[in-house]
Each structure stands twice: as structure tokens, then as C-alpha cells.
C-alpha positions as a Python dict, from the first residue, in 0.01 Angstrom:
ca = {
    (1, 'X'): (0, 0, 0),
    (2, 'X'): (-155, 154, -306),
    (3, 'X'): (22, 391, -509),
    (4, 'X'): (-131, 718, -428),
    (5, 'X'): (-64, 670, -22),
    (6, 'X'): (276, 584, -150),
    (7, 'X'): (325, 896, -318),
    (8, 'X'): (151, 1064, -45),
    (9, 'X'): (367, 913, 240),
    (10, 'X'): (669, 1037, -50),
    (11, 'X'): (557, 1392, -102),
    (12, 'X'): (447, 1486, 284),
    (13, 'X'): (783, 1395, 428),
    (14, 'X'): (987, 1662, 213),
    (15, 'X'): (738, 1977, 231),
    (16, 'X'): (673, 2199, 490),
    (17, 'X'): (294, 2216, 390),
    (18, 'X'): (178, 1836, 494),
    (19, 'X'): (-204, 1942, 494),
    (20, 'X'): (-210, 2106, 159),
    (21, 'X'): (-82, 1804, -60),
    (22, 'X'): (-348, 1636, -249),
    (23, 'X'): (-280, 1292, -456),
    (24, 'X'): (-520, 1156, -663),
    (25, 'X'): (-500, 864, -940),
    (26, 'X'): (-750, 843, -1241),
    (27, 'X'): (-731, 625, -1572),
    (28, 'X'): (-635, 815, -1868),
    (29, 'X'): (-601, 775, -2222),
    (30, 'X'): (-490, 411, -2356),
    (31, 'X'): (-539, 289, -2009),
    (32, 'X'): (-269, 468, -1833),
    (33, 'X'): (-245, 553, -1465),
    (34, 'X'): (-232, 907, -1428),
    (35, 'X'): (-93, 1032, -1144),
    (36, 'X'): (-170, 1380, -1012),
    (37, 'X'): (48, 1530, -727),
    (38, 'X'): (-51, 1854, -615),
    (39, 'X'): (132, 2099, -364),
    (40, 'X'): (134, 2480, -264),
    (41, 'X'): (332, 2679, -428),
    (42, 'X'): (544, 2785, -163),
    (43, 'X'): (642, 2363, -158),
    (44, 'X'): (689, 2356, -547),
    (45, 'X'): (1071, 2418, -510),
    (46, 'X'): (1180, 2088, -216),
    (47, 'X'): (961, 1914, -432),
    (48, 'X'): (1129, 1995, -747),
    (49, 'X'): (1458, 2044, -633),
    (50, 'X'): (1809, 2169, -796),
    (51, 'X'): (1759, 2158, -1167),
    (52, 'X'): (1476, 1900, -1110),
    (53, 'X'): (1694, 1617, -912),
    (54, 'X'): (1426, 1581, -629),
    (55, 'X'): (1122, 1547, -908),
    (56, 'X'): (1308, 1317, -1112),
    (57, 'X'): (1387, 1053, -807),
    (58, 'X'): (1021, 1060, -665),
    (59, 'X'): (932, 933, -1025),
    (60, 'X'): (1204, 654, -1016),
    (61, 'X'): (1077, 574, -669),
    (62, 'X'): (720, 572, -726),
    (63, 'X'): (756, 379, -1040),
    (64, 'X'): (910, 113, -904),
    (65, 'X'): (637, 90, -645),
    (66, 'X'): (429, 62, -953),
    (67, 'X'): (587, -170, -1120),
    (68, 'X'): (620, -401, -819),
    (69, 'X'): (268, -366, -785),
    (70, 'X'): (203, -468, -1100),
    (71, 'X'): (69, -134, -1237),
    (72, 'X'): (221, -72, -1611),
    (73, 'X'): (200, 281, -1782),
    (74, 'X'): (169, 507, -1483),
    (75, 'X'): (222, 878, -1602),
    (76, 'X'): (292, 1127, -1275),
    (77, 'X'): (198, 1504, -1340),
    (78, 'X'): (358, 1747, -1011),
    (79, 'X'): (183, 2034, -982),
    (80, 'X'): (131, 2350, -756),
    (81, 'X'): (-229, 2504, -629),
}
């Protein structure tokens, strides 16, 4: 499973806005994985959570994915539309 259906499996099980989240993966500077994860606004605070728990264990849990898969220096940006 590649890492942005990972994330998106992640993200879509914890908002109420399944249709509206958008992952995408690009190569950034120094040959980094960047790792865009988009959501509406009104899904910004399940995916954040309480002072940022909920953001803070999707990154430990897609970076492992990542490193299992053999992907180094993968940088994940959450963001709302």
C-alpha cells in the first residue's frame, strides 16, 4: 500500500467529511517526501485533536508506514480547504 492511500485510509476514518479529503505526495526540496493532507475546515479539529494529540499520532503512524516502506525524509503538512 503506498503511503498516500495509507494516509488516506488514516484520515477518512476519523472525519465526518470522507469525500472532501484530498492526499497528495510530491518530492520536495533535498529529496524529501512531502506529504500534503488536506480536509474541510469543519474536520480540522478530529483531525487535530486536544492540544494536537490526534495530529501528532497520525504522523507517528504514517511514518512508520514510511519507514517500513523504505521511504526516508517524509515531511507531512495537515491542512484545511
Amino acid at each position: 500500500m503506498e503511503i498516500t492511500e495509507f494516509a488516506t485510509y488514516l484520515i477518512k476514518n476519523i472525519v465526518k467529511n470522507p469525500d472532501l479529503v484530498k492526499v497528495s505526495a510530491f518530492t520536495g526540496d533535498e529529496e524529501a517526501t512531502i506529504l500534503e493532507i488536506l480536509v474541510s475546515d469543519e474536520d480540522m479539529g478530529a483531525v487535530i485533536g486536544k492540544s494536537g494529540r490526534t495530529a501528532k499520532a497520525l504522523r507517528t503512524v504514517i511514518l512508520a508506514h514510511a519507514y517500513l516502506n523504505h521511504i526516508k525524509n517524509v515531511k507531512i503538512n495537515i491542512d484545511s480547504f
